[in-house]
Short mmCIF file of C-alpha atoms in Angstrom, two decimals:
data_model
loop_
_atom_site.label_atom_id
_atom_site.label_comp_id
_atom_site.label_asym_id
_atom_site.label_seq_id
_atom_site.Cartn_x
_atom_site.Cartn_y
_atom_site.Cartn_z
CA MET A 13 31.20 37.87 -73.54
CA PRO A 14 30.51 39.44 -76.60
CA SER A 15 31.49 38.34 -79.71
CA SER A 16 32.62 41.28 -81.44
CA PRO A 17 31.45 42.80 -84.71
CA GLY A 18 32.09 41.13 -88.10
CA PRO A 19 34.36 43.40 -90.93
CA GLY A 20 30.90 45.60 -93.14
CA SER A 21 28.33 44.98 -90.02
CA ALA A 22 28.65 48.52 -89.04
CA ALA A 23 27.34 49.07 -93.12
CA VAL A 24 23.93 46.90 -91.85
CA PRO A 25 20.27 48.76 -90.06
CA ARG A 26 19.37 45.96 -86.74
CA ALA A 27 15.90 47.45 -88.55
CA VAL A 28 14.20 49.68 -90.68
CA ASP A 29 11.56 51.92 -89.54
CA PRO A 30 8.42 50.50 -92.45
CA ARG A 31 7.47 54.15 -92.57
CA LEU A 32 10.80 55.06 -94.00
CA LEU A 33 9.43 51.90 -96.45
CA ARG A 34 6.62 53.49 -97.17
CA ALA A 35 7.39 56.17 -98.56
CA PHE A 36 10.75 55.24 -101.01
CA LEU A 37 8.00 52.81 -102.67
CA ALA A 38 5.08 55.42 -102.72
CA VAL A 39 8.94 57.49 -104.73
CA ALA A 40 10.04 54.40 -106.17
CA GLU A 41 6.39 53.68 -107.91
CA GLU A 42 5.49 58.22 -108.59
CA LEU A 43 9.25 59.08 -109.87
CA HIS A 44 8.14 61.82 -108.38
CA PHE A 45 8.70 63.80 -104.44
CA THR A 46 5.28 66.00 -105.29
CA ARG A 47 2.76 63.22 -106.23
CA ALA A 48 4.76 60.71 -103.33
CA ALA A 49 3.62 63.40 -101.04
CA ALA A 50 0.38 63.77 -101.49
CA ARG A 51 0.14 59.62 -102.18
CA LEU A 52 1.25 59.95 -98.00
CA TYR A 53 -0.95 62.86 -96.70
CA VAL A 54 2.46 64.36 -96.17
CA ALA A 55 4.61 66.77 -97.03
CA GLN A 56 6.54 67.17 -99.27
CA GLN A 57 9.87 68.17 -97.48
CA ALA A 58 8.77 65.74 -94.79
CA LEU A 59 8.89 62.46 -97.20
CA SER A 60 12.48 64.54 -98.81
CA ARG A 61 13.83 63.99 -95.11
CA ASP A 62 12.24 60.14 -94.84
CA ILE A 63 14.37 59.17 -97.77
CA ARG A 64 17.60 60.78 -96.93
CA ARG A 65 17.65 58.99 -93.79
CA LEU A 66 17.04 56.22 -94.84
CA GLU A 67 19.51 56.47 -97.90
CA ARG A 68 21.61 57.63 -94.27
CA GLU A 69 20.59 53.71 -92.34
CA LEU A 70 22.02 51.45 -95.57
CA LYS A 71 24.76 53.52 -97.11
CA ALA A 72 22.90 53.61 -100.53
CA ASP A 73 21.74 56.43 -102.50
CA LEU A 74 18.67 54.65 -103.57
CA PHE A 75 17.43 57.93 -105.89
CA VAL A 76 18.92 59.46 -108.90
CA ARG A 77 17.46 63.27 -108.04
CA ASN A 78 18.02 66.51 -110.29
CA THR A 79 15.33 69.29 -111.05
CA ARG A 80 13.76 67.17 -114.14
CA ARG A 81 13.17 63.98 -113.12
CA VAL A 82 13.49 61.09 -110.41
CA ALA A 83 15.40 57.93 -110.94
CA LEU A 84 16.06 54.60 -109.29
CA THR A 85 19.65 54.14 -108.18
CA PRO A 86 21.36 50.50 -108.95
CA ASP A 87 20.59 49.82 -104.89
CA GLY A 88 16.92 51.64 -105.36
CA GLU A 89 16.28 47.94 -108.09
CA ARG A 90 17.91 46.07 -105.11
CA LEU A 91 15.98 47.83 -102.25
CA LEU A 92 12.81 47.20 -104.38
CA PRO A 93 11.16 44.61 -104.16
CA TYR A 94 11.98 44.34 -100.55
CA ALA A 95 10.77 46.74 -99.08
CA ARG A 96 8.01 45.16 -101.09
CA ARG A 97 7.29 41.91 -99.56
CA VAL A 98 8.46 43.32 -95.43
CA LEU A 99 4.32 45.81 -96.49
CA GLU A 100 3.10 43.30 -97.21
CA ALA A 101 3.55 41.27 -95.24
CA GLN A 102 3.26 44.12 -92.19
CA ASP A 103 -0.55 45.65 -93.35
CA ALA A 104 -1.25 40.91 -93.32
CA LEU A 105 -0.43 41.08 -89.73
CA LEU A 106 -1.72 44.36 -88.53
CA ALA A 107 -5.12 43.13 -90.63
CA ALA A 108 -4.55 39.90 -89.52
CA PHE A 109 -5.39 41.57 -85.74
CA GLY A 110 -7.52 43.69 -87.53
CA ARG A 111 -5.28 47.09 -86.45
CA THR A 112 -5.22 48.97 -90.19
CA GLU A 113 -4.53 52.45 -91.65
CA ALA A 114 -7.48 51.65 -93.95
CA GLU A 115 -9.33 52.11 -91.14
CA GLN A 116 -9.89 55.80 -90.88
CA ARG A 117 -10.38 56.24 -94.31
CA PRO A 118 -13.28 55.11 -97.05
CA LEU A 119 -12.50 51.68 -99.17
CA LEU A 120 -12.58 52.77 -102.89
CA VAL A 121 -14.00 51.42 -105.48
CA ASP A 122 -13.29 51.54 -109.48
CA VAL A 123 -16.36 50.43 -110.73
CA ASN A 124 -15.34 51.13 -114.15
CA SER A 125 -17.53 48.50 -116.23
CA PRO A 126 -20.51 50.55 -118.33
CA GLY A 127 -22.65 47.80 -116.88
CA LEU A 128 -24.71 47.09 -113.33
CA ILE A 129 -22.30 44.16 -112.30
CA GLY A 130 -19.60 46.92 -109.71
CA GLU A 131 -22.56 48.64 -108.26
CA ARG A 132 -24.89 46.13 -107.35
CA ILE A 133 -22.34 44.23 -105.80
CA LEU A 134 -20.88 48.22 -103.45
CA ALA A 135 -24.73 48.77 -102.77
CA ARG A 136 -25.16 45.47 -101.67
CA ALA A 137 -21.17 45.86 -99.61
CA ARG A 138 -23.02 48.31 -98.57
CA GLU A 139 -25.66 46.95 -96.49
CA LEU A 140 -23.62 43.83 -95.39
CA ALA A 141 -20.74 46.86 -94.17
CA PRO A 142 -23.41 49.43 -92.54
CA ASP A 143 -20.01 51.07 -90.82
CA CYS A 144 -17.92 50.80 -92.73
CA GLU A 145 -17.89 53.80 -96.06
CA LEU A 146 -17.15 52.75 -99.40
CA MET A 147 -17.07 54.22 -101.76
CA ALA A 148 -17.56 54.74 -105.90
CA ARG A 149 -15.41 55.75 -108.13
CA PHE A 150 -16.19 55.70 -112.39
CA GLU A 151 -12.74 55.28 -115.20
CA SER A 152 -12.51 52.83 -116.84
CA GLY A 153 -9.55 50.34 -117.39
CA LEU A 154 -8.84 47.59 -115.41
CA THR A 155 -5.32 48.90 -116.60
CA GLY A 156 -6.04 52.03 -115.68
CA ALA A 157 -6.86 50.95 -112.76
CA ALA A 158 -4.48 48.15 -111.16
CA ALA A 159 -2.11 51.15 -112.00
CA GLU A 160 -4.21 52.81 -109.15
CA LEU A 161 -4.25 50.11 -106.98
CA LEU A 162 -0.87 49.44 -106.44
CA ALA A 163 -0.06 52.88 -106.50
CA GLY A 164 -3.00 52.37 -103.08
CA ARG A 165 -4.60 55.40 -104.45
CA LEU A 166 -7.30 52.48 -104.91
CA ASP A 167 -8.42 49.80 -103.21
CA ALA A 168 -10.57 47.25 -105.82
CA SER A 169 -11.56 47.84 -109.15
CA PHE A 170 -13.51 45.54 -111.41
CA GLY A 171 -12.18 43.75 -115.19
CA ARG A 172 -10.59 41.76 -117.27
CA PHE A 173 -7.91 40.09 -114.82
CA ALA A 174 -6.14 37.74 -117.64
CA GLY A 175 -5.94 40.88 -120.33
CA LEU A 176 -2.78 42.58 -117.43
CA ASP A 177 -0.01 42.27 -117.75
CA PRO A 178 2.18 38.67 -115.90
CA ALA A 179 4.38 40.67 -114.00
CA ILE A 180 1.16 43.38 -112.73
CA ARG A 181 -1.24 40.06 -112.04
CA ASP A 182 1.75 38.61 -109.39
CA ARG A 183 0.89 41.56 -106.89
CA LEU A 184 -2.75 41.99 -107.16
CA GLU A 185 -5.40 39.33 -106.72
CA GLN A 186 -8.96 38.24 -107.82
CA GLN A 187 -11.72 36.99 -107.40
CA PRO A 188 -14.03 35.75 -109.88
CA VAL A 189 -17.23 37.55 -110.51
CA ARG A 190 -19.44 36.72 -113.99
CA TYR A 191 -19.09 35.62 -117.81
CA GLU A 192 -20.36 38.24 -119.07
CA PRO A 193 -22.41 37.82 -121.92
CA MET A 194 -21.56 40.97 -124.82
CA ALA A 195 -22.98 42.16 -127.05
CA ILE A 196 -22.71 45.10 -129.91
CA VAL A 197 -24.50 49.25 -130.31
CA LEU A 198 -25.53 49.17 -133.52
CA PRO A 199 -26.49 52.69 -135.28
CA GLU A 200 -30.53 52.54 -135.47
CA ASP A 201 -30.31 52.76 -138.99
CA HIS A 202 -27.57 49.79 -139.54
CA ARG A 203 -27.68 46.97 -142.08
CA LEU A 204 -28.17 44.80 -139.05
CA ALA A 205 -29.96 46.92 -136.33
CA ALA A 206 -33.39 44.22 -137.47
CA LEU A 207 -32.09 41.83 -135.35
CA ASP A 208 -32.63 40.52 -132.30
CA ALA A 209 -29.86 39.27 -131.88
CA VAL A 210 -26.29 39.34 -134.38
CA PRO A 211 -24.65 36.52 -134.88
CA LEU A 212 -20.83 37.41 -134.83
CA ASP A 213 -19.94 37.16 -138.25
CA ALA A 214 -21.96 38.95 -139.86
CA LEU A 215 -20.07 41.77 -138.14
CA ALA A 216 -17.41 40.43 -141.04
CA GLY A 217 -16.10 43.61 -142.65
CA GLU A 218 -16.97 45.58 -140.21
CA HIS A 219 -15.08 47.83 -137.89
CA VAL A 220 -15.72 48.16 -134.42
CA TYR A 221 -14.27 50.24 -131.67
CA ALA A 222 -13.30 48.71 -128.54
CA GLY A 223 -11.06 51.82 -126.91
CA ALA A 224 -8.21 50.29 -129.51
CA GLY A 225 -5.61 54.03 -128.26
CA ASN A 226 -7.44 53.90 -124.68
CA PRO A 227 -4.16 53.46 -123.00
CA ARG A 228 -6.48 52.31 -119.80
CA THR A 229 -8.35 50.14 -121.35
CA PRO A 230 -5.81 47.95 -123.64
CA GLU A 231 -7.09 44.10 -121.80
CA TRP A 232 -9.99 44.95 -123.66
CA THR A 233 -8.82 45.57 -126.57
CA ASP A 234 -6.31 42.49 -126.91
CA LEU A 235 -9.87 40.50 -126.00
CA ALA A 236 -12.07 41.86 -129.07
CA ARG A 237 -8.09 40.78 -131.20
CA GLN A 238 -8.93 36.93 -130.30
CA LEU A 239 -12.65 37.62 -130.93
CA PHE A 240 -12.42 38.88 -134.05
CA GLU A 241 -9.26 37.10 -135.39
CA GLY A 242 -10.66 35.10 -139.00
CA ARG A 243 -14.11 36.54 -138.72
CA GLY A 244 -13.56 39.36 -140.23
CA ILE A 245 -13.93 41.71 -138.54
CA GLU A 246 -11.67 44.89 -137.81
CA VAL A 247 -10.84 47.18 -134.46
CA ALA A 248 -11.45 50.46 -135.10
CA PRO A 249 -8.67 52.85 -135.56
CA PRO A 250 -8.07 54.80 -132.19
CA ALA A 251 -10.97 58.18 -131.73
CA PRO A 252 -10.18 60.42 -129.85
CA LEU A 253 -10.02 59.75 -125.65
CA ALA A 254 -13.53 60.60 -124.93
CA VAL A 255 -14.21 61.61 -120.80
CA GLY A 256 -17.58 61.37 -119.69
CA ALA A 257 -20.81 59.69 -120.78
CA GLN A 258 -22.00 62.10 -122.84
CA GLU A 259 -18.63 62.89 -125.20
CA PHE A 260 -18.28 59.42 -125.13
CA GLN A 261 -22.02 58.78 -126.97
CA ARG A 262 -20.51 62.21 -129.46
CA ILE A 263 -17.72 61.20 -130.59
CA MET A 264 -18.94 58.05 -130.94
CA ALA A 265 -22.26 59.11 -133.23
CA LYS A 266 -20.26 61.04 -135.26
CA LYS A 267 -17.80 57.58 -135.64
CA ARG A 268 -20.64 55.29 -137.12
CA ASN A 269 -18.58 52.08 -136.14
CA PRO A 270 -20.82 50.02 -134.08
CA VAL A 271 -19.65 49.27 -130.54
CA LEU A 272 -18.30 46.42 -128.50
CA ALA A 273 -20.10 45.93 -125.52
CA VAL A 274 -21.90 43.65 -122.81
CA VAL A 275 -25.06 42.69 -122.38
CA ASP A 276 -25.92 44.70 -119.03
CA PHE A 277 -24.48 48.68 -122.18
CA PRO A 278 -26.71 52.07 -121.04
CA ALA A 279 -28.04 53.15 -123.41
CA MET A 280 -27.29 54.83 -126.52
CA PRO A 281 -29.68 57.62 -127.97
CA LYS A 282 -29.86 56.68 -131.41
CA SER A 283 -28.07 53.25 -131.11
CA LEU A 284 -29.40 49.86 -130.24
CA LEU A 285 -27.20 46.58 -128.68
CA ARG A 286 -28.20 43.74 -129.34
CA PRO A 287 -26.31 40.69 -128.37
CA LEU A 288 -23.69 38.30 -130.36
CA VAL A 289 -24.98 35.34 -130.51
CA ASP A 290 -22.73 32.42 -132.77
CA PRO A 291 -20.51 32.45 -130.35
CA VAL A 292 -22.05 33.91 -127.09
CA PRO A 293 -18.90 35.87 -126.79
CA LEU A 294 -18.91 36.17 -122.12
CA SER A 295 -16.34 38.74 -121.38
CA PRO A 296 -14.52 37.21 -118.34
CA VAL A 297 -15.25 40.37 -114.12
CA SER A 298 -13.21 39.69 -111.68
CA LEU A 299 -13.32 41.57 -107.82
CA VAL A 300 -9.42 42.85 -107.70
CA TRP A 301 -7.37 44.37 -105.72
CA ARG A 302 -3.72 44.84 -104.20
CA LYS A 303 -2.17 41.35 -103.35
CA GLY A 304 -1.49 41.96 -99.06
CA TRP A 305 -4.10 45.16 -98.68
CA MET A 306 -7.05 44.44 -96.47
CA HIS A 307 -9.61 47.26 -95.36
CA PRO A 308 -12.62 46.84 -92.97
CA ALA A 309 -14.69 46.62 -95.75
CA MET A 310 -13.47 44.55 -98.56
CA GLU A 311 -14.71 41.02 -96.69
CA ALA A 312 -18.12 42.91 -97.24
CA LEU A 313 -17.12 43.10 -100.93
CA ARG A 314 -16.07 39.50 -101.89
CA ALA A 315 -19.03 38.89 -99.32
CA ALA A 316 -21.31 40.34 -101.83
CA ALA A 317 -19.74 39.63 -105.77
CA ALA A 318 -19.58 36.31 -103.77
CA GLU A 319 -23.77 36.55 -103.25
CA LEU A 320 -24.73 37.86 -106.53
CA ALA A 321 -22.36 35.67 -108.44
CA ALA A 322 -24.45 31.97 -106.92
CA ALA A 323 -27.04 34.59 -106.88
CA GLU A 324 -27.55 35.51 -110.64
CA GLY A 325 -25.75 32.28 -112.24
CA TRP A 326 -23.10 34.83 -112.96
CA LEU A 327 -19.77 32.02 -112.84
CA HIS A 328 -22.16 29.72 -114.80
CA ARG A 329 -20.55 28.93 -118.33
CA PRO A 330 -22.61 28.82 -121.57
CA ALA A 331 -22.28 25.59 -123.48
CA GLU A 332 -22.66 27.89 -126.64
CA GLY A 333 -20.41 30.76 -125.03
CA TRP A 334 -17.03 32.40 -126.35
CA ILE A 335 -13.67 32.43 -123.02
CA PRO A 336 -9.74 32.82 -124.70
CA ALA A 337 -7.56 29.46 -123.36
CA THR A 338 -5.90 32.22 -120.42
CA ASP A 339 -9.28 34.17 -119.04
CA GLU A 340 -10.55 30.40 -118.86
CA LEU A 341 -7.45 29.20 -116.15
CA ILE A 342 -7.94 32.45 -114.31
CA MET A 343 -11.07 32.33 -113.70
CA ALA A 344 -11.13 29.28 -112.73
CA LYS A 345 -8.91 29.89 -109.91
CA ARG A 346 -10.28 31.13 -106.11
CA THR A 347 -8.52 33.48 -104.46
#
């Protein structure tokens, strides 16, 4: 004879539809129903119905909602880590059997580095997976890209993984790609412009632009501060946030600060790119994606990154190279 349910058992659902958890997660991360609905490609009214249904099934209010703001309740905060784990496990399970919603759309890759690493990897991945669509987005900064990755609006990006907040890193995967030598962009009449390579200590007394104040690139500014520490070099104060290469070049020409860059940085008018030496500072670049996220073209992207890194010696660290200790530990890991 079946036993009768215990006290309070009616409050616990036998199962929760993953679709409802996905709706909850989108609203919890966006804290905005309109943006969450756009992210899920559903009508806002349908999204609101799904949230109400989930609240009924869990017998808990998950959000505080009014005309000005959306916030998680204590029960919503409690549900959040469980929802993430369930959806990550479901994505991994479906991917293992070749059934992911990703098959219905392109792989979105943020080629945020101004150099050629991401573009070359993306081109090779397209050759390896000709039946898949891989679409490039050109932004800047891994911190900004990480928010897009976790929100599901982006699938992969490149940058300095160690520069992300540890709580963010815990939700992402990374594959080391390159120790990229760093360089300096100088106005063509700068006192150091005649040098073929600029010793780092020769920049003492300079204010070097390294993205200070840009909310998308704090990992790059942090790398610059660690590099400049004790050498008499200052990070230049924030400049107006430029959108697009032309505006960036205009602002830099007006400010006339040297610009911290990498050796593949594209040419700028009336400026010269010089490698940095003594020591050679290295910018650690990883391919980064959301933990548990699978896509038919993701393996091609990872394979292309590994292939080019091996062929070009990108992961060979020169003996005279400089890199922060935290970055060294992270770049030594292989996902």
